[in-house]
Amino acid sequence: PTPSLPPPRLEHSTVVPSPTLAPTPSPSPLPTDLAGLAQAAFGPRLITQIRIPALNLLAPVTPVGWEPTVEAAEWDSPDAQVGWAISSALPGDAQGDIILYGHNNIHSSVFRNLADLQSGDTVTLETGEGSSTYQISEVMILPILGEGADTDAYAALLQPGLAPRLLLISCWPPTSNTHRVLVIAYPSR
């Protein structure tokens, strides 16, 4: 006789799927550079470009900080770009100064001809939200602080204002750095 296997026993079992666990969100790492921190804090409000038609200038803008010194604070260099002081206002703020500065005789010399601007010239700031245009009201040239400078003029000029204002700052003249050129502009109406 041929051996035979017993018929298979069928058992009914219910398959229960294991629960699907949602992935645990992990926090995004904070940026470690100033530009990344500014982008995280201000997003599309950041100034990306400056346009000054009277100077045929279109230049990128980068957030910059400062380093404390014994006598004062020294702003970080924007190198070949225009620097936006991160402690200053942004376009669209109801009050305060937007402070932009750049070199006049090193790197790209982006602000070399700033002193050539005149009352009535315009400056346009581009952000991720659009553009804001400012009309220049005054161009001043002052000796640098600590070298016979009119400290009262600097104090009055750099006193935060209640109205929104744009300040453009660079060294002057283009062949040295004995003075500062300061351009004051207000939002165009």
PDB file of C-alpha atoms in Angstrom:
ATOM      1  CA  PRO A   1       0.000   0.000   0.000  1.00  0.00           C
ATOM      2  CA  THR A   2       1.052   3.499  -0.786  1.00  0.00           C
ATOM      3  CA  PRO A   3       1.284   5.717   2.200  1.00  0.00           C
ATOM      4  CA  SER A   4      -1.111   8.603   2.104  1.00  0.00           C
ATOM      5  CA  LEU A   5      -1.065  11.835   3.930  1.00  0.00           C
ATOM      6  CA  PRO A   6      -3.974  12.892   5.953  1.00  0.00           C
ATOM      7  CA  PRO A   7      -5.986  15.719   4.416  1.00  0.00           C
ATOM      8  CA  PRO A   8      -4.686  19.147   5.442  1.00  0.00           C
ATOM      9  CA  ARG A   9      -6.487  20.798   8.275  1.00  0.00           C
ATOM     10  CA  LEU A  10      -7.692  24.214   7.389  1.00  0.00           C
ATOM     11  CA  GLU A  11      -7.572  26.675  10.177  1.00  0.00           C
ATOM     12  CA  HIS A  12      -9.132  30.021   9.856  1.00  0.00           C
ATOM     13  CA  SER A  13      -7.101  32.867  11.134  1.00  0.00           C
ATOM     14  CA  THR A  14      -7.712  36.547  10.830  1.00  0.00           C
ATOM     15  CA  VAL A  15      -4.809  38.704   9.848  1.00  0.00           C
ATOM     16  CA  VAL A  16      -4.794  41.917  11.825  1.00  0.00           C
ATOM     17  CA  PRO A  17      -2.653  44.618  10.283  1.00  0.00           C
ATOM     18  CA  SER A  18      -0.265  46.302  12.647  1.00  0.00           C
ATOM     19  CA  PRO A  19      -0.972  49.978  13.162  1.00  0.00           C
ATOM     20  CA  THR A  20       0.943  52.395  10.973  1.00  0.00           C
ATOM     21  CA  LEU A  21       2.881  54.816  13.066  1.00  0.00           C
ATOM     22  CA  ALA A  22       3.181  58.372  11.858  1.00  0.00           C
ATOM     23  CA  PRO A  23       6.766  59.517  11.582  1.00  0.00           C
ATOM     24  CA  THR A  24       7.908  61.603  14.474  1.00  0.00           C
ATOM     25  CA  PRO A  25       8.610  65.102  13.214  1.00  0.00           C
ATOM     26  CA  SER A  26      12.100  66.298  13.863  1.00  0.00           C
ATOM     27  CA  PRO A  27      12.799  69.986  14.272  1.00  0.00           C
ATOM     28  CA  SER A  28      14.504  71.717  11.382  1.00  0.00           C
ATOM     29  CA  PRO A  29      18.013  72.734  12.282  1.00  0.00           C
ATOM     30  CA  LEU A  30      18.512  76.444  12.812  1.00  0.00           C
ATOM     31  CA  PRO A  31      20.735  78.183  10.299  1.00  0.00           C
ATOM     32  CA  THR A  32      24.154  79.057  11.633  1.00  0.00           C
ATOM     33  CA  ASP A  33      25.099  81.879   9.259  1.00  0.00           C
ATOM     34  CA  LEU A  34      23.742  85.414   9.491  1.00  0.00           C
ATOM     35  CA  ALA A  35      22.076  85.325   6.070  1.00  0.00           C
ATOM     36  CA  GLY A  36      20.281  82.081   6.971  1.00  0.00           C
ATOM     37  CA  LEU A  37      19.155  83.444  10.332  1.00  0.00           C
ATOM     38  CA  ALA A  38      17.869  86.629   8.686  1.00  0.00           C
ATOM     39  CA  GLN A  39      16.010  84.570   6.071  1.00  0.00           C
ATOM     40  CA  ALA A  40      14.421  82.450   8.812  1.00  0.00           C
ATOM     41  CA  ALA A  41      13.416  85.545  10.792  1.00  0.00           C
ATOM     42  CA  PHE A  42      12.243  87.871   8.007  1.00  0.00           C
ATOM     43  CA  GLY A  43      11.504  85.603   5.035  1.00  0.00           C
ATOM     44  CA  PRO A  44      10.349  87.391   1.880  1.00  0.00           C
ATOM     45  CA  ARG A  45      10.582  90.819   3.571  1.00  0.00           C
ATOM     46  CA  LEU A  46      14.389  90.756   3.200  1.00  0.00           C
ATOM     47  CA  ILE A  47      15.917  93.199   0.731  1.00  0.00           C
ATOM     48  CA  THR A  48      17.468  91.274  -2.152  1.00  0.00           C
ATOM     49  CA  GLN A  49      18.540  94.074  -4.520  1.00  0.00           C
ATOM     50  CA  ILE A  50      19.027  97.823  -4.683  1.00  0.00           C
ATOM     51  CA  ARG A  51      18.516  99.809  -7.875  1.00  0.00           C
ATOM     52  CA  ILE A  52      19.710 103.415  -8.274  1.00  0.00           C
ATOM     53  CA  PRO A  53      18.941 104.582 -11.840  1.00  0.00           C
ATOM     54  CA  ALA A  54      20.970 107.830 -11.558  1.00  0.00           C
ATOM     55  CA  LEU A  55      24.102 105.731 -10.941  1.00  0.00           C
ATOM     56  CA  ASN A  56      23.128 102.910 -13.314  1.00  0.00           C
ATOM     57  CA  LEU A  57      23.441 100.645 -10.272  1.00  0.00           C
ATOM     58  CA  LEU A  58      21.787  97.281  -9.674  1.00  0.00           C
ATOM     59  CA  ALA A  59      23.401  95.351  -6.821  1.00  0.00           C
ATOM     60  CA  PRO A  60      22.604  92.446  -4.487  1.00  0.00           C
ATOM     61  CA  VAL A  61      21.931  93.175  -0.816  1.00  0.00           C
ATOM     62  CA  THR A  62      23.058  90.884   2.010  1.00  0.00           C
ATOM     63  CA  PRO A  63      22.243  90.976   5.748  1.00  0.00           C
ATOM     64  CA  VAL A  64      25.220  92.082   7.847  1.00  0.00           C
ATOM     65  CA  GLY A  65      25.871  92.422  11.562  1.00  0.00           C
ATOM     66  CA  TRP A  66      28.509  94.164  13.607  1.00  0.00           C
ATOM     67  CA  GLU A  67      31.329  93.454  16.029  1.00  0.00           C
ATOM     68  CA  PRO A  68      31.593  95.349  19.305  1.00  0.00           C
ATOM     69  CA  THR A  69      34.880  97.183  19.834  1.00  0.00           C
ATOM     70  CA  VAL A  70      36.277  99.126  22.783  1.00  0.00           C
ATOM     71  CA  GLU A  71      35.206 102.474  21.338  1.00  0.00           C
ATOM     72  CA  ALA A  72      32.058 101.619  19.379  1.00  0.00           C
ATOM     73  CA  ALA A  73      30.632  98.960  17.109  1.00  0.00           C
ATOM     74  CA  GLU A  74      32.209  98.019  13.805  1.00  0.00           C
ATOM     75  CA  TRP A  75      29.876  96.832  11.070  1.00  0.00           C
ATOM     76  CA  ASP A  76      30.740  93.637   9.249  1.00  0.00           C
ATOM     77  CA  SER A  77      31.904  94.038   5.670  1.00  0.00           C
ATOM     78  CA  PRO A  78      29.388  93.277   2.919  1.00  0.00           C
ATOM     79  CA  ASP A  79      32.397  92.666   0.622  1.00  0.00           C
ATOM     80  CA  ALA A  80      31.277  93.228  -2.989  1.00  0.00           C
ATOM     81  CA  GLN A  81      27.588  93.544  -2.099  1.00  0.00           C
ATOM     82  CA  VAL A  82      25.498  96.178  -0.363  1.00  0.00           C
ATOM     83  CA  GLY A  83      24.982  95.377   3.316  1.00  0.00           C
ATOM     84  CA  TRP A  84      21.672  95.710   5.160  1.00  0.00           C
ATOM     85  CA  ALA A  85      22.235  96.285   8.898  1.00  0.00           C
ATOM     86  CA  ILE A  86      20.114  93.559  10.503  1.00  0.00           C
ATOM     87  CA  SER A  87      19.201  95.788  13.434  1.00  0.00           C
ATOM     88  CA  SER A  88      17.601  98.319  11.081  1.00  0.00           C
ATOM     89  CA  ALA A  89      14.128  98.500   9.546  1.00  0.00           C
ATOM     90  CA  LEU A  90      12.851  96.840   6.368  1.00  0.00           C
ATOM     91  CA  PRO A  91      10.667  98.200   3.550  1.00  0.00           C
ATOM     92  CA  GLY A  92       7.071  98.443   4.678  1.00  0.00           C
ATOM     93  CA  ASP A  93       7.889  99.110   8.338  1.00  0.00           C
ATOM     94  CA  ALA A  94       5.819 101.999   9.677  1.00  0.00           C
ATOM     95  CA  GLN A  95       8.845 103.670  11.241  1.00  0.00           C
ATOM     96  CA  GLY A  96      12.581 103.387  11.602  1.00  0.00           C
ATOM     97  CA  ASP A  97      15.633 103.596   9.389  1.00  0.00           C
ATOM     98  CA  ILE A  98      16.635 101.117   6.715  1.00  0.00           C
ATOM     99  CA  ILE A  99      20.443 101.236   6.806  1.00  0.00           C
ATOM    100  CA  LEU A 100      22.352 100.060   3.739  1.00  0.00           C
ATOM    101  CA  TYR A 101      26.091 100.450   3.298  1.00  0.00           C
ATOM    102  CA  GLY A 102      28.749  99.482   0.818  1.00  0.00           C
ATOM    103  CA  HIS A 103      32.366 100.010  -0.142  1.00  0.00           C
ATOM    104  CA  ASN A 104      33.633 102.877  -2.274  1.00  0.00           C
ATOM    105  CA  ASN A 105      37.157 101.775  -3.176  1.00  0.00           C
ATOM    106  CA  ILE A 106      37.595  98.041  -2.508  1.00  0.00           C
ATOM    107  CA  HIS A 107      35.911  94.842  -3.668  1.00  0.00           C
ATOM    108  CA  SER A 108      33.300  95.935  -6.223  1.00  0.00           C
ATOM    109  CA  SER A 109      33.279  99.598  -5.075  1.00  0.00           C
ATOM    110  CA  VAL A 110      29.503  99.275  -5.264  1.00  0.00           C
ATOM    111  CA  PHE A 111      28.887 102.700  -3.656  1.00  0.00           C
ATOM    112  CA  ARG A 112      31.842 104.500  -5.294  1.00  0.00           C
ATOM    113  CA  ASN A 113      29.643 107.222  -6.816  1.00  0.00           C
ATOM    114  CA  LEU A 114      27.133 107.618  -3.990  1.00  0.00           C
ATOM    115  CA  ALA A 115      28.136 111.282  -3.482  1.00  0.00           C
ATOM    116  CA  ASP A 116      26.994 112.027  -7.059  1.00  0.00           C
ATOM    117  CA  LEU A 117      23.349 111.492  -6.117  1.00  0.00           C
ATOM    118  CA  GLN A 118      21.079 114.520  -5.901  1.00  0.00           C
ATOM    119  CA  SER A 119      17.866 115.454  -4.187  1.00  0.00           C
ATOM    120  CA  GLY A 120      14.992 113.997  -6.214  1.00  0.00           C
ATOM    121  CA  ASP A 121      16.899 110.923  -7.460  1.00  0.00           C
ATOM    122  CA  THR A 122      15.254 107.596  -6.644  1.00  0.00           C
ATOM    123  CA  VAL A 123      16.337 104.352  -5.021  1.00  0.00           C
ATOM    124  CA  THR A 124      14.320 101.141  -5.385  1.00  0.00           C
ATOM    125  CA  LEU A 125      14.640  98.236  -2.966  1.00  0.00           C
ATOM    126  CA  GLU A 126      13.540  94.783  -4.144  1.00  0.00           C
ATOM    127  CA  THR A 127      12.237  92.177  -1.701  1.00  0.00           C
ATOM    128  CA  GLY A 128      10.479  88.843  -2.065  1.00  0.00           C
ATOM    129  CA  GLU A 129       7.222  90.772  -1.611  1.00  0.00           C
ATOM    130  CA  GLY A 130       7.784  93.422  -4.293  1.00  0.00           C
ATOM    131  CA  SER A 131       9.576  96.729  -4.664  1.00  0.00           C
ATOM    132  CA  SER A 132       9.653  99.959  -2.654  1.00  0.00           C
ATOM    133  CA  THR A 133      10.863 103.246  -4.102  1.00  0.00           C
ATOM    134  CA  TYR A 134      12.442 106.059  -2.102  1.00  0.00           C
ATOM    135  CA  GLN A 135      13.171 109.631  -3.136  1.00  0.00           C
ATOM    136  CA  ILE A 136      16.453 111.196  -2.058  1.00  0.00           C
ATOM    137  CA  SER A 137      16.070 114.330   0.040  1.00  0.00           C
ATOM    138  CA  GLU A 138      19.667 114.996   1.080  1.00  0.00           C
ATOM    139  CA  VAL A 139      23.265 113.952   0.425  1.00  0.00           C
ATOM    140  CA  MET A 140      25.776 114.783   3.179  1.00  0.00           C
ATOM    141  CA  ILE A 141      29.541 114.366   3.453  1.00  0.00           C
ATOM    142  CA  LEU A 142      30.930 114.328   6.998  1.00  0.00           C
ATOM    143  CA  PRO A 143      34.407 113.637   8.437  1.00  0.00           C
ATOM    144  CA  ILE A 144      34.622 110.181  10.003  1.00  0.00           C
ATOM    145  CA  LEU A 145      33.858 109.993  13.704  1.00  0.00           C
ATOM    146  CA  GLY A 146      36.791 110.633  15.976  1.00  0.00           C
ATOM    147  CA  GLU A 147      38.711 112.712  13.459  1.00  0.00           C
ATOM    148  CA  GLY A 148      37.262 116.192  13.889  1.00  0.00           C
ATOM    149  CA  ALA A 149      33.800 114.948  13.041  1.00  0.00           C
ATOM    150  CA  ASP A 150      30.705 116.876  13.920  1.00  0.00           C
ATOM    151  CA  THR A 151      29.416 114.373  16.480  1.00  0.00           C
ATOM    152  CA  ASP A 152      26.166 116.327  16.859  1.00  0.00           C
ATOM    153  CA  ALA A 153      25.484 115.917  13.132  1.00  0.00           C
ATOM    154  CA  TYR A 154      26.105 112.166  13.364  1.00  0.00           C
ATOM    155  CA  ALA A 155      23.959 111.851  16.486  1.00  0.00           C
ATOM    156  CA  ALA A 156      21.068 113.697  14.850  1.00  0.00           C
ATOM    157  CA  LEU A 157      21.424 111.761  11.623  1.00  0.00           C
ATOM    158  CA  LEU A 158      21.611 108.321  13.203  1.00  0.00           C
ATOM    159  CA  GLN A 159      18.855 108.960  15.751  1.00  0.00           C
ATOM    160  CA  PRO A 160      16.059 106.529  14.865  1.00  0.00           C
ATOM    161  CA  GLY A 161      13.207 108.414  13.266  1.00  0.00           C
ATOM    162  CA  LEU A 162       9.491 107.976  13.658  1.00  0.00           C
ATOM    163  CA  ALA A 163       8.892 108.032   9.905  1.00  0.00           C
ATOM    164  CA  PRO A 164      10.298 105.333   7.630  1.00  0.00           C
ATOM    165  CA  ARG A 165      13.612 106.463   6.157  1.00  0.00           C
ATOM    166  CA  LEU A 166      16.382 104.987   4.013  1.00  0.00           C
ATOM    167  CA  LEU A 167      20.034 105.735   4.823  1.00  0.00           C
ATOM    168  CA  LEU A 168      22.778 104.838   2.343  1.00  0.00           C
ATOM    169  CA  ILE A 169      26.291 105.049   3.787  1.00  0.00           C
ATOM    170  CA  SER A 170      29.774 104.702   2.331  1.00  0.00           C
ATOM    171  CA  CYS A 171      33.288 106.019   2.749  1.00  0.00           C
ATOM    172  CA  TRP A 172      34.386 109.057   0.758  1.00  0.00           C
ATOM    173  CA  PRO A 173      36.251 110.213  -1.300  1.00  0.00           C
ATOM    174  CA  PRO A 174      36.823 107.296  -3.672  1.00  0.00           C
ATOM    175  CA  THR A 175      40.594 107.655  -3.288  1.00  0.00           C
ATOM    176  CA  SER A 176      40.545 107.353   0.529  1.00  0.00           C
ATOM    177  CA  ASN A 177      38.270 106.911   3.540  1.00  0.00           C
ATOM    178  CA  THR A 178      38.569 110.229   5.393  1.00  0.00           C
ATOM    179  CA  HIS A 179      34.846 111.028   5.279  1.00  0.00           C
ATOM    180  CA  ARG A 180      31.452 109.363   5.081  1.00  0.00           C
ATOM    181  CA  VAL A 181      28.829 110.073   2.473  1.00  0.00           C
ATOM    182  CA  LEU A 182      25.301 109.711   3.822  1.00  0.00           C
ATOM    183  CA  VAL A 183      22.255 109.690   1.571  1.00  0.00           C
ATOM    184  CA  ILE A 184      18.835 110.236   3.141  1.00  0.00           C
ATOM    185  CA  ALA A 185      15.701 109.134   1.285  1.00  0.00           C
ATOM    186  CA  TYR A 186      12.012 108.778   2.128  1.00  0.00           C
ATOM    187  CA  PRO A 187       9.301 106.556   0.626  1.00  0.00           C
ATOM    188  CA  SER A 188       7.949 107.963  -2.646  1.00  0.00           C
ATOM    189  CA  ARG A 189       4.348 108.995  -2.497  1.00  0.00           C
TER     190      ARG A 189
END
